CSV table of C-alpha atoms in Angstrom, one decimal:
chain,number,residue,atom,x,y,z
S,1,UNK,CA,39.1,16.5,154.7
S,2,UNK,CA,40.0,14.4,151.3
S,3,UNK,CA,40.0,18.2,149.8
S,4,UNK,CA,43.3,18.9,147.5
S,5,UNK,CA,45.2,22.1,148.7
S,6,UNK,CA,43.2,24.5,145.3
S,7,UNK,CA,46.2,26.2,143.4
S,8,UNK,CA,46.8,29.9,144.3
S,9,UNK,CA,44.7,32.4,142.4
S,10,UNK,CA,47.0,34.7,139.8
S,11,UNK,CA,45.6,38.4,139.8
S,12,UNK,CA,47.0,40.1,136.9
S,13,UNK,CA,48.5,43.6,138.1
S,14,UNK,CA,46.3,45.4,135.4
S,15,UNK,CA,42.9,44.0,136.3
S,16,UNK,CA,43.4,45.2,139.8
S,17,UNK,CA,44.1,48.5,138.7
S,18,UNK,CA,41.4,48.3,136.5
S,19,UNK,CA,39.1,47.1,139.9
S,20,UNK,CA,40.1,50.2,141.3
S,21,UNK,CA,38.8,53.0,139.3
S,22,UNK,CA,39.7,55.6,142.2
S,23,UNK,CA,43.3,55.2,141.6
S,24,UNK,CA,43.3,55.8,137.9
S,25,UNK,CA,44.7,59.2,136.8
S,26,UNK,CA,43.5,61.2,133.9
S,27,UNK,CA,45.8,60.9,131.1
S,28,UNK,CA,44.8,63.4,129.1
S,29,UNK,CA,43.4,66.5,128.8
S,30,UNK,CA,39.8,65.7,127.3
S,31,UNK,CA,39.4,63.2,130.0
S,32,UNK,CA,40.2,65.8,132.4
S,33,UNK,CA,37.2,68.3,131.2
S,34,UNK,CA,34.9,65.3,131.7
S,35,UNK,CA,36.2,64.2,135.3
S,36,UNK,CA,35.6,68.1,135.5
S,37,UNK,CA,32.3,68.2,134.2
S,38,UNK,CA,31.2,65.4,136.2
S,39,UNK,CA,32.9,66.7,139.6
S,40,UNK,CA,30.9,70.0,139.1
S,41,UNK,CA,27.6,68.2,138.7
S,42,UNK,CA,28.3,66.0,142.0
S,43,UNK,CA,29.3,69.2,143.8
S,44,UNK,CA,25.9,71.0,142.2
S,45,UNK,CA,23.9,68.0,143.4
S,46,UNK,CA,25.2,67.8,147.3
S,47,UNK,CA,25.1,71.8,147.2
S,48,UNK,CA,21.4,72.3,145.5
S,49,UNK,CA,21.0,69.7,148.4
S,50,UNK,CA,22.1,71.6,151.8
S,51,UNK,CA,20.8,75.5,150.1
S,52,UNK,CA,17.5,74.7,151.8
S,53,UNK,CA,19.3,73.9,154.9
S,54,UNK,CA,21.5,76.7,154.6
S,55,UNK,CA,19.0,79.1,154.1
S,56,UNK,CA,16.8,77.9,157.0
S,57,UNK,CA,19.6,78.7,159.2
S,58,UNK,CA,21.5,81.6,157.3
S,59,UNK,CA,22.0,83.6,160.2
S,60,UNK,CA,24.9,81.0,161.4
S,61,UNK,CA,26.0,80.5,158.3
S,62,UNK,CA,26.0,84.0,157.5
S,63,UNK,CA,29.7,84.9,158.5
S,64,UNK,CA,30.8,81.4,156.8
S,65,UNK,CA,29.4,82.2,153.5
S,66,UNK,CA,30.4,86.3,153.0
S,67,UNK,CA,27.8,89.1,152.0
S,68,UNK,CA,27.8,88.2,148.2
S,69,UNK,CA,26.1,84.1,148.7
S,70,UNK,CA,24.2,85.4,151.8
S,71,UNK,CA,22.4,87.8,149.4
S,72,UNK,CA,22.1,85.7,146.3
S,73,UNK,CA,20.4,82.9,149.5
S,74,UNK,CA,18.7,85.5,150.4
S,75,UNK,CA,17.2,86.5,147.2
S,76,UNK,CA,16.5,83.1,146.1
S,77,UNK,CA,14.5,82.7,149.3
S,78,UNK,CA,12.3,85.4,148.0
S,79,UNK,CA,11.6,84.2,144.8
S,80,UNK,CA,11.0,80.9,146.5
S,81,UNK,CA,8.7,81.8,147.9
S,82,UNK,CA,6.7,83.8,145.5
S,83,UNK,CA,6.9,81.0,143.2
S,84,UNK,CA,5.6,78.8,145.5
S,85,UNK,CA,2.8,81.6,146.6
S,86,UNK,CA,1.8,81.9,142.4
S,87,UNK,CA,1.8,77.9,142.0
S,88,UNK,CA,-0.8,77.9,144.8
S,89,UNK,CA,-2.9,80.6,142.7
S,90,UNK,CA,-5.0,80.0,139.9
S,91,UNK,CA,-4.0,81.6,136.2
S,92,UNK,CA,-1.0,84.4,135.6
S,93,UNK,CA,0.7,81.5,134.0
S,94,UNK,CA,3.3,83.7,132.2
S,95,UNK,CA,4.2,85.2,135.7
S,96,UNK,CA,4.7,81.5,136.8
S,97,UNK,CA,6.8,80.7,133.8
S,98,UNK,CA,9.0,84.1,134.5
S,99,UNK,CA,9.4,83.8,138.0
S,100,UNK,CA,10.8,80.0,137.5
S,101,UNK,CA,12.9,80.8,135.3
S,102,UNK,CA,14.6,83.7,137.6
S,103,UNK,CA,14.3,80.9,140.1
S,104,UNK,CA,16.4,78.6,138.4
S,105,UNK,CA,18.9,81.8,136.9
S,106,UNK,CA,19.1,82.5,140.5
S,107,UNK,CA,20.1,79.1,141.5
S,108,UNK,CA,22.8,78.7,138.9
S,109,UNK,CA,24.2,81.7,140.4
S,110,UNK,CA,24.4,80.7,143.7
S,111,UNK,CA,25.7,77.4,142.5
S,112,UNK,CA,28.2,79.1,140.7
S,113,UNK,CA,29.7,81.4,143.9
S,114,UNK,CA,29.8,77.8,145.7
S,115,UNK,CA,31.9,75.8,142.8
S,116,UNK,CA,34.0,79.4,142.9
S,117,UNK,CA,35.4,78.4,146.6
S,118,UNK,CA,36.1,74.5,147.2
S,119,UNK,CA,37.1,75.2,150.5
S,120,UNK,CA,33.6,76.4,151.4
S,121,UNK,CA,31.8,73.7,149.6
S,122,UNK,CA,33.7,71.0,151.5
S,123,UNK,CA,33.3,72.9,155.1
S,124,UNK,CA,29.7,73.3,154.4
S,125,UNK,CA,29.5,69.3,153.6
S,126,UNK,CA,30.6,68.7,157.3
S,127,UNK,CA,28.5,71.8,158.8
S,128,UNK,CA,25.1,71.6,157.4
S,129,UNK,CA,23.2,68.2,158.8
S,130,UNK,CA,20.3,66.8,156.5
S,131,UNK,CA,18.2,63.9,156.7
S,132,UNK,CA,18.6,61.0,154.6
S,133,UNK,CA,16.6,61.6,151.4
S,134,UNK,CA,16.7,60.0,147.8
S,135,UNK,CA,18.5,62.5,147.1
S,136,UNK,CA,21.6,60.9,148.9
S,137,UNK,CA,21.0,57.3,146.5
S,138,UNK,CA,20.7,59.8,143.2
S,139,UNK,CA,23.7,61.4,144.4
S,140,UNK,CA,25.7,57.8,145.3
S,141,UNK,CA,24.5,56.7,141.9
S,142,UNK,CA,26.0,59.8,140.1
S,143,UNK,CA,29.2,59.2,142.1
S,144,UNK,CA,29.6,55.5,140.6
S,145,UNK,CA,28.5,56.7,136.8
S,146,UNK,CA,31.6,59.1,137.2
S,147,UNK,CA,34.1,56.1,138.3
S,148,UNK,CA,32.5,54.0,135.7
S,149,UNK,CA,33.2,56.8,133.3
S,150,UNK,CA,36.6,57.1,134.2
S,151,UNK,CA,37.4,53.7,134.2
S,152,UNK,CA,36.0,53.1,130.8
S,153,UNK,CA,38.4,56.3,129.4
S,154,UNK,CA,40.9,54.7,130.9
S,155,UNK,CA,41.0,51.2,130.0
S,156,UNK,CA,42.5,50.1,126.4
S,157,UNK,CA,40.9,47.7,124.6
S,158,UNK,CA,43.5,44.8,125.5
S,159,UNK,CA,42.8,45.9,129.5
S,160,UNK,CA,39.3,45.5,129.0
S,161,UNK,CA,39.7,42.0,127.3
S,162,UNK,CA,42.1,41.2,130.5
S,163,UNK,CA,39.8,42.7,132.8
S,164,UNK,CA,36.4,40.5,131.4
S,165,UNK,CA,38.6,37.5,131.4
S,166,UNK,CA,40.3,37.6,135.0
S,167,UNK,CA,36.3,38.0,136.1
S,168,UNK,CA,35.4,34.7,134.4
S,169,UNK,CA,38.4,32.9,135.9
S,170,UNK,CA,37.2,34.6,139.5
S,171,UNK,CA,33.8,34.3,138.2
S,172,UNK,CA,34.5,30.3,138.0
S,173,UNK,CA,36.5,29.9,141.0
S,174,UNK,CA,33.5,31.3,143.0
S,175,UNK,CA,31.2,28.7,141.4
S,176,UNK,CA,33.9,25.9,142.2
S,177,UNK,CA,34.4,27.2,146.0
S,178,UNK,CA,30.7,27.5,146.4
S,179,UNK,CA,30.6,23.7,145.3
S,180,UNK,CA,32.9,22.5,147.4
S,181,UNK,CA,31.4,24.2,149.9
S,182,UNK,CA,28.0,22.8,149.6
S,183,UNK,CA,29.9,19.6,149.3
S,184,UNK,CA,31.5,20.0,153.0
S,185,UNK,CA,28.3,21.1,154.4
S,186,UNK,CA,26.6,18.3,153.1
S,187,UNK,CA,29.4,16.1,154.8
S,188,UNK,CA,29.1,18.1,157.9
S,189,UNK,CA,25.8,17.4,158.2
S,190,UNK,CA,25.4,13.9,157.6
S,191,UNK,CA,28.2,13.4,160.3
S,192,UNK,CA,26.5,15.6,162.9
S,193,UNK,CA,23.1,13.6,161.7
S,194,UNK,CA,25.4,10.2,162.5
S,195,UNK,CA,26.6,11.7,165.6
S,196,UNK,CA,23.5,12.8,166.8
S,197,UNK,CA,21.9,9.4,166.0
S,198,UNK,CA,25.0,7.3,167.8
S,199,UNK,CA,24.6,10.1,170.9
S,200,UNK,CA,20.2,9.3,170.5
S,201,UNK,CA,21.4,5.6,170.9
S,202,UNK,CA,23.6,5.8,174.2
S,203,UNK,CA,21.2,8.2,175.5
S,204,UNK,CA,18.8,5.4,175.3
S,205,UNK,CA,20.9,2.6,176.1
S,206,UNK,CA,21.8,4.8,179.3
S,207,UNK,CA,18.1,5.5,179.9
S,208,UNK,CA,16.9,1.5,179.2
S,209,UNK,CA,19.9,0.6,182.1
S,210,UNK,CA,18.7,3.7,184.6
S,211,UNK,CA,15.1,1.9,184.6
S,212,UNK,CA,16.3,-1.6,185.0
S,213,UNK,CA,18.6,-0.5,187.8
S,214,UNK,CA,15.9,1.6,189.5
S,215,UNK,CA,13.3,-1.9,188.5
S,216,UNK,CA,15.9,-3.9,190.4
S,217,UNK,CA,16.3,-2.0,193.2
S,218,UNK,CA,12.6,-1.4,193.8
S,219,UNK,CA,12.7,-5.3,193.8
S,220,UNK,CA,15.4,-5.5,195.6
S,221,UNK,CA,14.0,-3.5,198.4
S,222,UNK,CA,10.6,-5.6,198.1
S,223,UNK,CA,12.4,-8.7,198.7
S,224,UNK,CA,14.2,-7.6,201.5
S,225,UNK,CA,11.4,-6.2,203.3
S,226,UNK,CA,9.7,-9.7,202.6
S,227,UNK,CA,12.5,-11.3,204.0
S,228,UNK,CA,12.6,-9.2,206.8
S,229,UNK,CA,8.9,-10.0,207.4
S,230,UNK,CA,9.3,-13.6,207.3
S,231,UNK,CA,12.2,-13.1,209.6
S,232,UNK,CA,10.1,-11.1,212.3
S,233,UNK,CA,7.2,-14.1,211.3
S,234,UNK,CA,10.0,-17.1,212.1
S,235,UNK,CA,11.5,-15.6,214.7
S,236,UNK,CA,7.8,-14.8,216.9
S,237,UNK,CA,6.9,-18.7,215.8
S,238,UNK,CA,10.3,-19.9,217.2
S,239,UNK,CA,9.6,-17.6,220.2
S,240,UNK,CA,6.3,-18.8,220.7
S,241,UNK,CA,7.7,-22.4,219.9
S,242,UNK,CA,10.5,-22.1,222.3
S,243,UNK,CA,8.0,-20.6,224.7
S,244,UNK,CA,5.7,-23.9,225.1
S,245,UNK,CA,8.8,-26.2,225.4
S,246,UNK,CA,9.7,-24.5,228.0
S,247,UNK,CA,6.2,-24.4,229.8
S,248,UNK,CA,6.1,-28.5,228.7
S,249,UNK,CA,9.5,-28.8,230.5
S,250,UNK,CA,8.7,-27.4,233.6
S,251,UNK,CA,5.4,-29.2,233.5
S,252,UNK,CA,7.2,-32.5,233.4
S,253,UNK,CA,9.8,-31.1,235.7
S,254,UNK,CA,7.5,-30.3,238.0
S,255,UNK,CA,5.8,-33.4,237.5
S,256,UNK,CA,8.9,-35.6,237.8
S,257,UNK,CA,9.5,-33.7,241.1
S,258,UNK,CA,6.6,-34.9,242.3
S,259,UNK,CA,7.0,-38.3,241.3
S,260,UNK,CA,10.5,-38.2,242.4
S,261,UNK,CA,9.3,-37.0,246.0
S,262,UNK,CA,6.0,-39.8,245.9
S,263,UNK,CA,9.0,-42.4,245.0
S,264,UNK,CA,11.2,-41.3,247.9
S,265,UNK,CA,8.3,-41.4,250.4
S,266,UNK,CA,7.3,-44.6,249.3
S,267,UNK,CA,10.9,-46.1,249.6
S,268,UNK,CA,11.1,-44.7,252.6
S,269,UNK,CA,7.9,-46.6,254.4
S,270,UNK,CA,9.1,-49.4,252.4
S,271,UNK,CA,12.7,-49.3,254.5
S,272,UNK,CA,10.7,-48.5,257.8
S,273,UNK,CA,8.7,-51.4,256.9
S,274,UNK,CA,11.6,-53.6,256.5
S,275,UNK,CA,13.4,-52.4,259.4
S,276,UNK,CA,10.8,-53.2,261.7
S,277,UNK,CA,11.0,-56.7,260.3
S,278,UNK,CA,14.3,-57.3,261.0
């Protein structure tokens, strides 16, 4: 948001090629011995790696390899070991000193049979399982000094001008994306803090009118059970009220009865009286 669309980045062909040593060809025949040279020495390096494998298991690998390395493994096993037995034992240095060196003849050798069949090399890469050693990071590295190599045969001086410059522009676009990065984030954030802080209100604006309601309805519910108290209270007084009235009334009911009856009898005599007269 209020970002302008950033222009289109323009890779110049040659700097990618030049980003890609493994699809530079040599272009001569000097550069050729020393891709040669260094594609040996990596081959040496993961062979010299798997012997001790191979040799640990040689009767499996035995028909793999042919009669000629399966000897030279063999013999290199034995002097192996009798190096290792004369390094444990004190003096006879000039023995030591011999038997290394036949040691490291002997190696060579076998080195030399593998780098004479490819084909074996690469079926023994997929064959013969090793650990994970620092060997394997020696071996990596070596791998990127001989692309580094190749790419520094390869590249004129104009390329490698080209090359150094196209990094600075990426170099500096990088930079710029990474600050208008930071800038979104910190956008993003202070409109997740606002958010949050308008949510943080209506959550307690929601929580404020969940108490008063619950307050009001808790008096509510005391006023009405007063009220239905004072009712029951009114309502036994009138009862009670309605209840003497009644008993005075028939009191003076009763009473006016009897008046009314004395009355009549005295009217009565009175008109016997008065009869008797006449």
């Amino acid at each position: 948001r209020g970002m302008a669309t950033p222009e289109k980045a323009v890779t110049p062909i040659g700097a990618m090629k030049l980003l890609e040593p493994c699809q530079l060809k040599p272009d001569s025949t000097e550069t050729e011995r020393i891709l040669t040279v260094l594609d040996e020495t990596i081959t040496k390096l993961e062979m010299t790696r798997l012997i001790p494998r191979i040799i640990g298991s040689l009767e499996r690998f035995a028909r793999m390899l042919g009669p000629e390395i399966t000897g030279s493994l063999l013999e290199h096993q034995k002097l192996s070991n009798e190096v290792q037995h004369l390094l444990g034992s004190p003096g006879e240095e000039t023995i030591k000193r011999a038997k290394e060196q036949c040691l490291k003849c002997s190696l060579r050798h076998i080195l030399r049979l593998f780098l004479a069949n490819p084909l074996l090399c690469q079926g023994l890469k997929y064959e013969v399982q090793v650990r994970r050693s620092p060997a394997d990071v020696f071996i990596k590295a070596f791998v990127e000094l001989r692309d580094f190599t190749l790419e520094k045969i390869l590249t004129s001086p104009a390329e490698e001008e080209e090359k150094i410059k196209f990094m600075e522009e990426m170099s500096l676009r990088v930079e710029q994306n990474k600050e208008t990065i930071t800038a979104l984030q910190a956008e993003l954030a202070a409109a997740i803090q606002t958010r949050k802080e308008e949510v943080d209100k209506k959550d307690k604006m929601i929580e404020d009118l969940k108490t008063t309601m619950e307050k009001l309805a808790k008096d509510c519910k005391a006023d009405i059970q007063q009220m239905q108290q004072e009712g029951k209270k009114q309502q036994k007084e009138k009862v009670k009220a309605s209840q003497e009235m009644c008993a005075r009334l028939q009191e003076n009911i009763q009473h006016m009865r009897a008046q009314f009856t004395a009355l009549v009898l005295e009217h009565r005599a009175s008109e016997l009286v008065l009869r008797k007269v006449k």
